[in-house]
Short mmCIF file of C-alpha atoms in Angstrom, two decimals:
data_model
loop_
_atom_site.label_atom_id
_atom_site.label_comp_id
_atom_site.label_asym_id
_atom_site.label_seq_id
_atom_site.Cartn_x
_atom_site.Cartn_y
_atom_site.Cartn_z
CA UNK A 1 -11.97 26.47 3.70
CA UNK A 2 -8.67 28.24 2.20
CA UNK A 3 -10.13 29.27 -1.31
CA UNK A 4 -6.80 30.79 -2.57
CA UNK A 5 -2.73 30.67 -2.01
CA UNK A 6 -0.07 33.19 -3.13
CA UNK A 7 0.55 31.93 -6.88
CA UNK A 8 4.16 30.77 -6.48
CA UNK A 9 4.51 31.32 -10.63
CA UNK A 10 4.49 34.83 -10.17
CA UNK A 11 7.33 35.50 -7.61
CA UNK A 12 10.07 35.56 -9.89
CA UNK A 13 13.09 36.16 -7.63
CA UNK A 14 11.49 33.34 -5.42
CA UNK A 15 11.20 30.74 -8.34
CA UNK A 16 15.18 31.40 -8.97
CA UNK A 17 16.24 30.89 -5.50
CA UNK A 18 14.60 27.55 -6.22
CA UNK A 19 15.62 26.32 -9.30
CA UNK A 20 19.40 27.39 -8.15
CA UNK A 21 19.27 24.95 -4.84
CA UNK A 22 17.43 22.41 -7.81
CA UNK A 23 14.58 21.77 -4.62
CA UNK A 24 12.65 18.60 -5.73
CA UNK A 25 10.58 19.92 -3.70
CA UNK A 26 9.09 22.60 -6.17
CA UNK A 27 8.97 19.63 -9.18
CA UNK A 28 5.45 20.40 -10.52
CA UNK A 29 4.75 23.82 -8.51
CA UNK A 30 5.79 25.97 -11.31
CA UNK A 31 7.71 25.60 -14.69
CA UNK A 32 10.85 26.84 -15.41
CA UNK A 33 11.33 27.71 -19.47
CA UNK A 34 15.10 28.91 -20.94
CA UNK A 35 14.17 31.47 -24.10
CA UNK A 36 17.86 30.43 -25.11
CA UNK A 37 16.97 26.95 -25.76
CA UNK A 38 13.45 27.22 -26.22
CA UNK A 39 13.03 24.33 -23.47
CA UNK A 40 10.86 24.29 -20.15
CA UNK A 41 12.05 22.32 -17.00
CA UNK A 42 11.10 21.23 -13.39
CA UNK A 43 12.82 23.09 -10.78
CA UNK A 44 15.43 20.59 -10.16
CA UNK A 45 16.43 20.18 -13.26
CA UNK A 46 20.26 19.13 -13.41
CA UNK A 47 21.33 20.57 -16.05
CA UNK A 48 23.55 24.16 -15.69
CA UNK A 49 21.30 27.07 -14.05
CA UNK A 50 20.53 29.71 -17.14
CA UNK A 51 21.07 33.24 -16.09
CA UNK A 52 18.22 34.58 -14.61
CA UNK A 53 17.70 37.08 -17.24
CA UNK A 54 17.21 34.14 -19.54
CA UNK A 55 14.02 32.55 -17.97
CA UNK A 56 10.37 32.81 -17.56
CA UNK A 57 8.24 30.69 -15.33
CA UNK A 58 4.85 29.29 -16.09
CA UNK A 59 1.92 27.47 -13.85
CA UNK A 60 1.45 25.27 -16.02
CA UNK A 61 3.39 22.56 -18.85
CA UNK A 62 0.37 23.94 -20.77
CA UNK A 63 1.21 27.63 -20.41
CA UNK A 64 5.01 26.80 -21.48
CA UNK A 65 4.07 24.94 -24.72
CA UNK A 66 1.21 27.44 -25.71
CA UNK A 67 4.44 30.05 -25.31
CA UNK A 68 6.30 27.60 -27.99
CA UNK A 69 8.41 25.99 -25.35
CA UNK A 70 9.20 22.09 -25.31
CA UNK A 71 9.99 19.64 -22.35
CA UNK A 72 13.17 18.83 -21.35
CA UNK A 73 14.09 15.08 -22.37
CA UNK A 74 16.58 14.94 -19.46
CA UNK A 75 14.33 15.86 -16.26
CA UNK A 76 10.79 14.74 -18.02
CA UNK A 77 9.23 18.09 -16.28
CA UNK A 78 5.74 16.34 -16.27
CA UNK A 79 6.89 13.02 -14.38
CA UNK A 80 6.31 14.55 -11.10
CA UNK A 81 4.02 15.11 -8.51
CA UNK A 82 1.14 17.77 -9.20
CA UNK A 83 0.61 20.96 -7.89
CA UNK A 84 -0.66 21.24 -4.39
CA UNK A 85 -2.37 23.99 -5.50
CA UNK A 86 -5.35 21.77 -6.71
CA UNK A 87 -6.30 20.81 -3.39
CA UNK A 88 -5.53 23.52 -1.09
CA UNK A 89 -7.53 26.47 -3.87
CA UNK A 90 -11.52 25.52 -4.15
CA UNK A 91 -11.37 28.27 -7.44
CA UNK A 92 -12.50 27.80 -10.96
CA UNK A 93 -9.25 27.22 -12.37
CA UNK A 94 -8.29 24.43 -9.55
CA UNK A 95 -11.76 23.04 -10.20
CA UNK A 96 -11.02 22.74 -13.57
CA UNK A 97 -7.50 21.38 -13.55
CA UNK A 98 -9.24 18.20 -11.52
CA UNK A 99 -11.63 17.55 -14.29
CA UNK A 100 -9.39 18.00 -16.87
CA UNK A 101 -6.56 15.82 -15.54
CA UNK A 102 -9.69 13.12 -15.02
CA UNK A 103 -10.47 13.35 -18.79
CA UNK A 104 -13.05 15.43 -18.76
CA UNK A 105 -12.03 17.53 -22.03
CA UNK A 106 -11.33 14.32 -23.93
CA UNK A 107 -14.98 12.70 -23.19
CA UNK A 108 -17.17 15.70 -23.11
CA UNK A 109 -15.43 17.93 -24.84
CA UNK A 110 -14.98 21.73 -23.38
CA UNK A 111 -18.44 22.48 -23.14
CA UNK A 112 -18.97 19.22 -20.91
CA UNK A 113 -16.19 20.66 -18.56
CA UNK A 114 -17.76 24.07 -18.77
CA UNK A 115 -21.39 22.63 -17.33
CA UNK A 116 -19.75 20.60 -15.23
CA UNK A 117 -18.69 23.28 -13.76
CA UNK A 118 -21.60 26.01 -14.32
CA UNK A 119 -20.09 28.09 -16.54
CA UNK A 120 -20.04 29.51 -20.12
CA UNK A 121 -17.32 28.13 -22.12
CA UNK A 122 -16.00 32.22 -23.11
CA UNK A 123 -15.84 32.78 -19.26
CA UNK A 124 -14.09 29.79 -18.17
CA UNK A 125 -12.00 30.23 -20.95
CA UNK A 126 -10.66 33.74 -19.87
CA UNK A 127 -10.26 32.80 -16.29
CA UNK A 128 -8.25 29.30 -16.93
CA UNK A 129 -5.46 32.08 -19.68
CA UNK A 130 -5.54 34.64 -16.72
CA UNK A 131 -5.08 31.81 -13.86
CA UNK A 132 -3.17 29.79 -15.45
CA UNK A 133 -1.81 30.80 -18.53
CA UNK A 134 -3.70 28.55 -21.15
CA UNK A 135 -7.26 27.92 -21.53
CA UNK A 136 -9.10 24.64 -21.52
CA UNK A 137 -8.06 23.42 -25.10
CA UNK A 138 -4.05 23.50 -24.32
CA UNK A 139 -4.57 22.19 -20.69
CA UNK A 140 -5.78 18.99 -22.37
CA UNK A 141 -3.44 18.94 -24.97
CA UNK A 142 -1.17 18.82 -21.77
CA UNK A 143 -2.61 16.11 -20.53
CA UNK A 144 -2.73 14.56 -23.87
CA UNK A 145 0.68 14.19 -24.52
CA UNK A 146 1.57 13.34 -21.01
CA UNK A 147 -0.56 10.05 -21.40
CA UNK A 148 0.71 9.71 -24.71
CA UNK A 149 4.21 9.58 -23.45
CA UNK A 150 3.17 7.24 -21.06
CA UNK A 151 2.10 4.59 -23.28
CA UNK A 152 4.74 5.04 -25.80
CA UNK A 153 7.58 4.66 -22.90
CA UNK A 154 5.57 1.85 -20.96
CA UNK A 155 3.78 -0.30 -23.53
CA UNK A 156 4.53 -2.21 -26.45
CA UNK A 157 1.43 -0.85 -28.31
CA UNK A 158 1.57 0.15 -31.92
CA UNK A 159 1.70 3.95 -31.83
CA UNK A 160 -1.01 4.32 -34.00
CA UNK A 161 -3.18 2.62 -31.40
CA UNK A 162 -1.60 4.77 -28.71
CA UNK A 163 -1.80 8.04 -30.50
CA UNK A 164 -6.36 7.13 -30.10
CA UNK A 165 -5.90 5.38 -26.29
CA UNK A 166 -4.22 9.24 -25.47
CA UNK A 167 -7.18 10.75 -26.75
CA UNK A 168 -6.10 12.38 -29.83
CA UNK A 169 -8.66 12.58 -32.70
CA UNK A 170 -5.97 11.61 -35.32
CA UNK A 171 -2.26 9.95 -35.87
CA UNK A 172 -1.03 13.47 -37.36
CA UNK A 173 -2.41 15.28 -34.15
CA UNK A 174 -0.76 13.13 -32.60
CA UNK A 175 2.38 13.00 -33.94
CA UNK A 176 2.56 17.03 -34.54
CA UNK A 177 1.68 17.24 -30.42
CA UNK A 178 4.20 15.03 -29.55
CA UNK A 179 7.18 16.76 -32.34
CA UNK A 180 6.27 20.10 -30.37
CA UNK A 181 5.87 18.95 -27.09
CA UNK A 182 8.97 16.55 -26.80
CA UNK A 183 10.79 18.07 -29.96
CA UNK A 184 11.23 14.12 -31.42
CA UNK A 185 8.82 11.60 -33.14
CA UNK A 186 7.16 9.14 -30.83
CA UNK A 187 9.09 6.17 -32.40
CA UNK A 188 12.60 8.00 -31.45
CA UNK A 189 10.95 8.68 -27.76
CA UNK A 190 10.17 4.92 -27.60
CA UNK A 191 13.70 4.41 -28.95
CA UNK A 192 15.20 6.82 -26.21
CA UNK A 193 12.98 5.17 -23.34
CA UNK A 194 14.34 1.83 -24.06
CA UNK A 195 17.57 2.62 -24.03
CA UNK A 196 17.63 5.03 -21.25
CA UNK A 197 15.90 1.30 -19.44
CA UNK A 198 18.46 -0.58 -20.78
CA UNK A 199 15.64 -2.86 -22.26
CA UNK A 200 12.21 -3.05 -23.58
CA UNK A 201 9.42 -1.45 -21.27
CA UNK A 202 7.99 -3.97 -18.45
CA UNK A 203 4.21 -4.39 -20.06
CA UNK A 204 2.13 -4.40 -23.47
CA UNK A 205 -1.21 -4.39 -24.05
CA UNK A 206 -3.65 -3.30 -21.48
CA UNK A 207 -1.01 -4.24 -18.30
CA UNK A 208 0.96 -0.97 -17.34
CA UNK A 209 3.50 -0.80 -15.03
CA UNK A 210 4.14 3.01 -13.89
CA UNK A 211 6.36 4.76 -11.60
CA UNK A 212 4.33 7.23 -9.64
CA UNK A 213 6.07 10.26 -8.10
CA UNK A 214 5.50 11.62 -5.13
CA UNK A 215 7.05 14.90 -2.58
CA UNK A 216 8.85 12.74 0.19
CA UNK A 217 8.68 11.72 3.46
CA UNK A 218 5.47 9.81 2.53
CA UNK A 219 3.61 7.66 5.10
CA UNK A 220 2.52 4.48 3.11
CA UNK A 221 1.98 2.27 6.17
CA UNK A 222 -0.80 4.60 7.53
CA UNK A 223 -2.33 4.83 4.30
CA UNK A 224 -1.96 1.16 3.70
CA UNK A 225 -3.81 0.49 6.92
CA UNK A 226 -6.67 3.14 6.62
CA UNK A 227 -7.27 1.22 3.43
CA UNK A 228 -7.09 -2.21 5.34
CA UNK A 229 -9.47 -1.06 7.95
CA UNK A 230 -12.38 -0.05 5.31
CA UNK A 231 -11.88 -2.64 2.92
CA UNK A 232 -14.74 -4.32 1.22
CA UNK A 233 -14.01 -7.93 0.10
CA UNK A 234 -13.70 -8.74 -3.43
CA UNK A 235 -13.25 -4.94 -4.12
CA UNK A 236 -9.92 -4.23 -2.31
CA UNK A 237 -6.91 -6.25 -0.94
CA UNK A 238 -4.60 -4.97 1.18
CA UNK A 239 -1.52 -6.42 2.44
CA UNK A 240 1.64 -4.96 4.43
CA UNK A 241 3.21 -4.10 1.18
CA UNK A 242 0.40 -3.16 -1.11
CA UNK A 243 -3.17 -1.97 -2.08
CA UNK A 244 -5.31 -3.21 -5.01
CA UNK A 245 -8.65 -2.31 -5.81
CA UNK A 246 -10.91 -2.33 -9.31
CA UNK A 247 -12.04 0.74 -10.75
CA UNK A 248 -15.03 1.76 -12.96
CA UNK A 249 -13.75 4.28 -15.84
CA UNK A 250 -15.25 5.90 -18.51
CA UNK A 251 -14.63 3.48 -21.28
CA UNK A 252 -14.66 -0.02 -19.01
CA UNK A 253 -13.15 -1.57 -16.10
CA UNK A 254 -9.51 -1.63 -14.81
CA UNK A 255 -7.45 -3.82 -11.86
CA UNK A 256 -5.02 -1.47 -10.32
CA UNK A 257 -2.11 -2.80 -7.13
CA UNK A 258 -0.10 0.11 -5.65
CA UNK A 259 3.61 -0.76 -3.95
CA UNK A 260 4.96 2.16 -2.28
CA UNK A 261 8.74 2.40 -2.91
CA UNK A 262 11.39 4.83 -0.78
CA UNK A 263 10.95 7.25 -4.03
CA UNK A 264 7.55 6.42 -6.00
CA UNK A 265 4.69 3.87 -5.98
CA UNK A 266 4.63 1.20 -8.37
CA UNK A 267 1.27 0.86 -10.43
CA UNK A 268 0.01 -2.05 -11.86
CA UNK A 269 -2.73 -1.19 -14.20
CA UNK A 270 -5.17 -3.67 -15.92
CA UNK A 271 -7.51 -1.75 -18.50
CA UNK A 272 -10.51 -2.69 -20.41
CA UNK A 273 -9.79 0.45 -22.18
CA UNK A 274 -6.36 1.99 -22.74
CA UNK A 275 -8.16 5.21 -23.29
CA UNK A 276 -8.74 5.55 -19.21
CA UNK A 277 -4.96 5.78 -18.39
CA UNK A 278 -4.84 9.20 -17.70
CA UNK A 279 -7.52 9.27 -15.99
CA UNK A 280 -6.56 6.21 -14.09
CA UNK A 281 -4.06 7.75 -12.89
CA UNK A 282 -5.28 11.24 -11.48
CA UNK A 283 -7.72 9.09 -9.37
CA UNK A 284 -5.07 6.82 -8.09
CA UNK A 285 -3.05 9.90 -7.87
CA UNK A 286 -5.76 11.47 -5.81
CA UNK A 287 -6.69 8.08 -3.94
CA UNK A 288 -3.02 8.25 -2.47
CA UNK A 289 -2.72 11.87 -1.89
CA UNK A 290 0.65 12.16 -3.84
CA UNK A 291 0.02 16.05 -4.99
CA UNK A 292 0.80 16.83 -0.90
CA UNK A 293 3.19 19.35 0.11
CA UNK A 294 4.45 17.50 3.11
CA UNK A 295 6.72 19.82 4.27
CA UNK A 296 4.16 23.07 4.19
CA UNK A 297 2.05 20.51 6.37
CA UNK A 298 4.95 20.06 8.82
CA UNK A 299 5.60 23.50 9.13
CA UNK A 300 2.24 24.71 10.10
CA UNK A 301 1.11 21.34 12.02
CA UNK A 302 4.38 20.52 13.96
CA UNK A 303 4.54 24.10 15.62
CA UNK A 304 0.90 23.43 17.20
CA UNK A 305 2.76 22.04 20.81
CA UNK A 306 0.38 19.23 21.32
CA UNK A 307 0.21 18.08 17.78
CA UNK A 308 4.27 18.42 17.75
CA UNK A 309 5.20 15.02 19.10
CA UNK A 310 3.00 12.86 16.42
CA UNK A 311 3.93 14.93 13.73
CA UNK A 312 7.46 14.79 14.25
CA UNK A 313 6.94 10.76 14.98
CA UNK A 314 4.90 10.24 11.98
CA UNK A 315 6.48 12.54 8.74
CA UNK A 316 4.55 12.70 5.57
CA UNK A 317 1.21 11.62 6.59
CA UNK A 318 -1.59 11.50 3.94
CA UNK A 319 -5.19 12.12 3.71
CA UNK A 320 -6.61 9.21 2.03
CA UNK A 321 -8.93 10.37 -1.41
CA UNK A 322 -11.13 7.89 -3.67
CA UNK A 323 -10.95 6.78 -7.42
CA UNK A 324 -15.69 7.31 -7.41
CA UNK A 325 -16.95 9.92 -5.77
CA UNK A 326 -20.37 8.07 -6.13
CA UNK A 327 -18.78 5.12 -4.22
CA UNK A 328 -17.19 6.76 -1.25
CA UNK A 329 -20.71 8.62 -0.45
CA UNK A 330 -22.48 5.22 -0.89
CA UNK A 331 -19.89 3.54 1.28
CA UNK A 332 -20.30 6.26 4.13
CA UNK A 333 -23.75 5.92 3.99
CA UNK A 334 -23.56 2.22 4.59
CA UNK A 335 -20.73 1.65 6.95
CA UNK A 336 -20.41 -1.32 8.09
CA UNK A 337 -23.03 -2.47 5.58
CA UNK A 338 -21.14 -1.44 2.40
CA UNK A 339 -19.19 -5.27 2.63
CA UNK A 340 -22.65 -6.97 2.76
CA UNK A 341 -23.91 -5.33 -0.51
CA UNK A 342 -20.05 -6.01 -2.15
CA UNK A 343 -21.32 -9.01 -4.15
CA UNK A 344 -24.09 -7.12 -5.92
CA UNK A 345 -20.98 -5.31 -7.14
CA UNK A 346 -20.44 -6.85 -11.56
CA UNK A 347 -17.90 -9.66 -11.32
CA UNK A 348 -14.98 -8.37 -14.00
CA UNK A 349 -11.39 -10.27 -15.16
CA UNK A 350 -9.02 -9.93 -12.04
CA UNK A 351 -6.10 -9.92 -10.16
CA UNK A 352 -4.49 -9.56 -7.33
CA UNK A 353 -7.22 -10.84 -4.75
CA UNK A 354 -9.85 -8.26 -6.64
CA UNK A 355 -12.65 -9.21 -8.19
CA UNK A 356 -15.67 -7.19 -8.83
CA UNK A 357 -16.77 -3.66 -8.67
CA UNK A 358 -18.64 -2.15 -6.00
CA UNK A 359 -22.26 -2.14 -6.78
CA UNK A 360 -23.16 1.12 -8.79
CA UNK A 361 -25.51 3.69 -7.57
CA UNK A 362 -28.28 1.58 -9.87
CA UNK A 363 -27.90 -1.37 -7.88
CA UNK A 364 -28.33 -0.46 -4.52
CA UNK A 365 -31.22 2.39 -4.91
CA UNK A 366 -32.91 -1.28 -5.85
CA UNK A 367 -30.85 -3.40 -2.68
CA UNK A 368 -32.04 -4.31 0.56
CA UNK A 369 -30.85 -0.99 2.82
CA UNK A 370 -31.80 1.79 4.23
CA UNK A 371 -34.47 3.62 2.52
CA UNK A 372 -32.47 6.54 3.27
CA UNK A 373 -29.44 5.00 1.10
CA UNK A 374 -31.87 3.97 -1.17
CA UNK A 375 -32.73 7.74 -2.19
CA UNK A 376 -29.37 8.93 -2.27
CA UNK A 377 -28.41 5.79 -4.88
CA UNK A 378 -31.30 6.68 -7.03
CA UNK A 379 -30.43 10.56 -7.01
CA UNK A 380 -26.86 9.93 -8.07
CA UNK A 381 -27.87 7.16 -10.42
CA UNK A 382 -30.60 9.04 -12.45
CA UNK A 383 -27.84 12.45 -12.16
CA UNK A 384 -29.94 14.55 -9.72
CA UNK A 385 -26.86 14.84 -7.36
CA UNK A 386 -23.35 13.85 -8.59
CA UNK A 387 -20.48 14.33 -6.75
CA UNK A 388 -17.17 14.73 -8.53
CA UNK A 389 -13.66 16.13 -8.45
CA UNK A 390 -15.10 19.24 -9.80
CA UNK A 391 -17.63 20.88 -7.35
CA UNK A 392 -17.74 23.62 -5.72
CA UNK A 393 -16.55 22.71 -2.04
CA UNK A 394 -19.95 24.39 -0.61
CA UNK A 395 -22.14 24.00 -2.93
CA UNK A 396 -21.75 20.21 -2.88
CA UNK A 397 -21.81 20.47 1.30
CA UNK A 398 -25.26 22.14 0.79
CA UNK A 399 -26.76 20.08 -1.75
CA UNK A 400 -25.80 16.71 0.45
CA UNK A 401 -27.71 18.53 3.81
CA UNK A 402 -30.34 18.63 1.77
CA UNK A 403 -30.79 14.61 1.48
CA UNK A 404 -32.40 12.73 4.54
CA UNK A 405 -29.96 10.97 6.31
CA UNK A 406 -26.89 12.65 5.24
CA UNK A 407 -25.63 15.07 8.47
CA UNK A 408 -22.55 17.16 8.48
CA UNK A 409 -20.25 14.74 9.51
CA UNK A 410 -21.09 12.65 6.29
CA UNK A 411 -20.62 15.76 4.17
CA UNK A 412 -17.37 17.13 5.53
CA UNK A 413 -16.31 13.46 5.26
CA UNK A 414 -16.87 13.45 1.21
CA UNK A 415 -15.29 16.70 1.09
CA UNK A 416 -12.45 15.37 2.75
CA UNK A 417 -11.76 11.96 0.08
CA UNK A 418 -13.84 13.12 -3.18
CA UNK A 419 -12.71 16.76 -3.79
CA UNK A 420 -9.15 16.65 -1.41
CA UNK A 421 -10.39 19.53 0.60
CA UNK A 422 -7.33 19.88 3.22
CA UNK A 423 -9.52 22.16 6.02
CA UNK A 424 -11.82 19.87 7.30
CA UNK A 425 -11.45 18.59 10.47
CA UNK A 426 -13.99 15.97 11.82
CA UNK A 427 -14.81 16.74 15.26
CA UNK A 428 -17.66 14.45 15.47
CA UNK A 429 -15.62 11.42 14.64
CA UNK A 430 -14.85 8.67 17.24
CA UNK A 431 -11.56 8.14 16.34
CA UNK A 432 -10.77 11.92 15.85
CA UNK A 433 -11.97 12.35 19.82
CA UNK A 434 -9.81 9.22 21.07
CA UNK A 435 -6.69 10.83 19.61
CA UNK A 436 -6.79 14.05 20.91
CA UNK A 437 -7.59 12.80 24.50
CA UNK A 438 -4.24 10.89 24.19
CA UNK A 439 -2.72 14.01 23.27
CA UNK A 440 -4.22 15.90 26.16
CA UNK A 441 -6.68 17.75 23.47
CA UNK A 442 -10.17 18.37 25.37
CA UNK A 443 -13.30 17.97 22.29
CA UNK A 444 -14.27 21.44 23.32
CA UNK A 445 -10.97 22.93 22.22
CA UNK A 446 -11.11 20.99 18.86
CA UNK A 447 -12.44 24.06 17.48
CA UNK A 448 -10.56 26.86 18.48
CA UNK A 449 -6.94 24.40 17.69
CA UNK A 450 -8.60 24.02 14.10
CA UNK A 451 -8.11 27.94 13.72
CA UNK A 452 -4.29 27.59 14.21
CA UNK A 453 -4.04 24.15 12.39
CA UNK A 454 -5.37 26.17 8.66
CA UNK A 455 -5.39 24.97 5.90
CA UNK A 456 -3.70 21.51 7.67
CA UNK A 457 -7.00 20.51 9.23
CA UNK A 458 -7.68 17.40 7.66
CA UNK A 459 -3.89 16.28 7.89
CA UNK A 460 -4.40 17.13 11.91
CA UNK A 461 -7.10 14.78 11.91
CA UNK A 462 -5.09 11.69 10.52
CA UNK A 463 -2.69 13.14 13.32
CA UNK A 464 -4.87 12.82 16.09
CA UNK A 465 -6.65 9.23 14.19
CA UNK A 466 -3.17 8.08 14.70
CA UNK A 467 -2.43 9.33 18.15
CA UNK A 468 -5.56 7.12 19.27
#
């Protein structure tokens, strides 16, 4: 496992050479800010290049506003895809950016992220301003707004009623974040939004219709039918063009459809709760794998001469994540089994061919399977194992060897979906085997390829699952 990357932030001359070109690429790798204007921007920003004496560049949106900087209303800096960085580090401060952009902060507060993550709230504090240039407090203000600008530009909702669905403890918070942030009042940003749409936005009330932003190429039809071939009934519907599947949040339920597009995915959202957007959408963010730096992927994986061919065939594959960490275990655990427990799963409002949730842990440590499922459903329901965005890559591998009936296949699997880990390459696994026979790989060298393939294993093994 690749714990940690060359921080991109802090190569200066690199960072220029970027934003110069305007790569899309880079959009949410770093932050460009202008001290002249007192504005921070994605790389690609259109606007004229300021002279390099003239910027400073950030990790984080966070980091820029905490330096008194404010977003740039012309390339929306925090519409696009997320740092890479997240995935491919297994550090603290990656950890922590997970939980945070799940919500954590907002529900628990900091010291809920800080035991989530098994450590003081001074020390996490120091290593998120060192790592990343702003400590827990601003990161979720970050987040904050971000979700707050969401619902003002893509509901009707009274603001007042978005400024508490954001997660802000007050309407002056509120407004004050988004004056700094955006440098305008959330009724002129609604205002802009509109008119920059050329009409009013596409949903109100709990139905959202969002424009997710991804790093192209993009391979939707593999993901599309990896989701098709583990689909549980009543829980997910796949078609050729689309994905939906219900969701159990913090606060309630939700419906969610994905459409991939040439240039985003469309998502539908139906919330119980409008306080789960944001974190809504870091799981369905996660779920599609639309963080991923498909061109460092390329690089690395298409020079490998026996991976070449299907990588060059096949740009942009993904490594398919999960919106419950809880869920995916369960589900591995069951195989083939996990559609005959579906309708234990609570029946909920619908849409889109999607009825119910998947039964929670509760529910099946009481069902009719496996005794060895049956412990592993009562540990995660009672909290004596819980398995979430934010663990520790090896720690959680331990603690699920420990269970009966969980091997290492089963761990390296969860590693894979819940935390995103992109060095794990399943050897054991059928379909794994049957592609790299096609390729002319022998099982024995599987190994010994994996050293070349870091930190890409887990993108070779959707290589070789679709070479079989």
């Amino acid at each position: 496992m690749v714990t940690e990357t060359l921080a991109l932030w802090r190569d200066a001359e690199r960072c220029y050479r970027v934003v110069t070109a305007r790569d899309p690429r880079f959009d949410g790798q770093f932050i460009m800010a202008v001290r002249t204007t007192g504005i921070y921007c994605r790389p690609s920003c259109p606007a004229s290049t300021p002279k390099v004496k003239n910027v400073r560049f950030f990790p984080t949106s966070a980091a820029a506003q905490a330096n008194g900087f404010r977003a740039c209303r012309r390339c929306l800096p925090d519409a696009v895809p997320g740092s890479p960085d997240w995935n491919l580090r297994a550090d603290l401060a990656a950890r922590a950016m997970r939980l945070i952009s799940d919500g954590t902060v907002e529900r628990e507060g900091v010291p809920g992220l800080a035991r989530r993550l098994g450590y003081s709230e001074r020390q996490l504090g120091r290593v998120l301003t060192a790592e990343l240039g702003a400590g827990p407090l601003a990161l979720a203000r970050a987040h904050r707004a971000h979700s707050a600008r969401l619902l003002i530009e893509m509901s009707g909702l009274p603001l007042t009623d978005v400024a508490f669905a954001a997660g802000f403890s007050s309407v002056r918070q509120f407004n004050e974040t988004i004056r700094e942030v955006f440098a305008t009042t959330p009724s002129q940003l609604r205002a802009f939004a509109a008119s920059r749409r050329g009409r009013q936005g596409d949903v109100g009330g709990t139905r959202l219709s969002l424009r997710l932003p991804f790093r192209p190429p993009f391979d939707a039809v593999g993901l599309l039918r990896f989701f098709a071939a583990h689909a549980v009934p009543g829980v997910e519907e796949v078609t050729t063009a689309s994905y939906a599947r219900t969701l159990r949040l913090a606060h309630g339920t939700g419906v969610v459809r994905l459409t991939p597009q040439p240039d985003h995915v469309r998502c539908e959202l139906l919330l119980a709760d409008l306080r789960d957007l944001g974190s809504a959408v870091s799981r369905v963010r996660r779920l599609l794998d639309l963080d991923a730096d498909p061109a460092a992927v390329t690089r690395v994986l298409g020079a490998d001469p026996a991976l070449a061919p299907v990588v060059a065939a096949v740009p942009g594959i993904r490594v398919p994540g999960t919106v419950d960490g809880a869920e995916l275990l369960l589900r591995a655990l069951l195989g083939d089994r996990a559609a005959d427990v579906a309708p234990l799963g609570e029946e909920i409002p619908g849409d889109w061919g999607v009825t119910r949730l998947f039964p929670s842990a509760a529910r099946i440590a009481t069902a009719q399977v496996p005794e060895h499922v049956t412990g592993v459903a009562a540990a995660l329901a009672e909290g004596r194992l819980d398995v979430h965005v934010g663990r520790d890559a090896a720690e959680l591998r331990a603690e699920l060897l420990a269970w009966p009936g969980i091997d290492a296949a089963t761990a390296d699997y969860v590693l894979m979906r819940v935390l995103g880990a992109p060095d794990v390459l399943l050897t054991d696994e059928t379909a794994v085997r049957q592609g790299a026979a096609a390729l002319g790989i022998t099982p024995e060298s599987l190994p010994k390829l994996a050293r070349a393939w870091t930190p890409w294993c887990s993108y070779a093994g959707m290589y070789l699952r679709r070479a079989g």
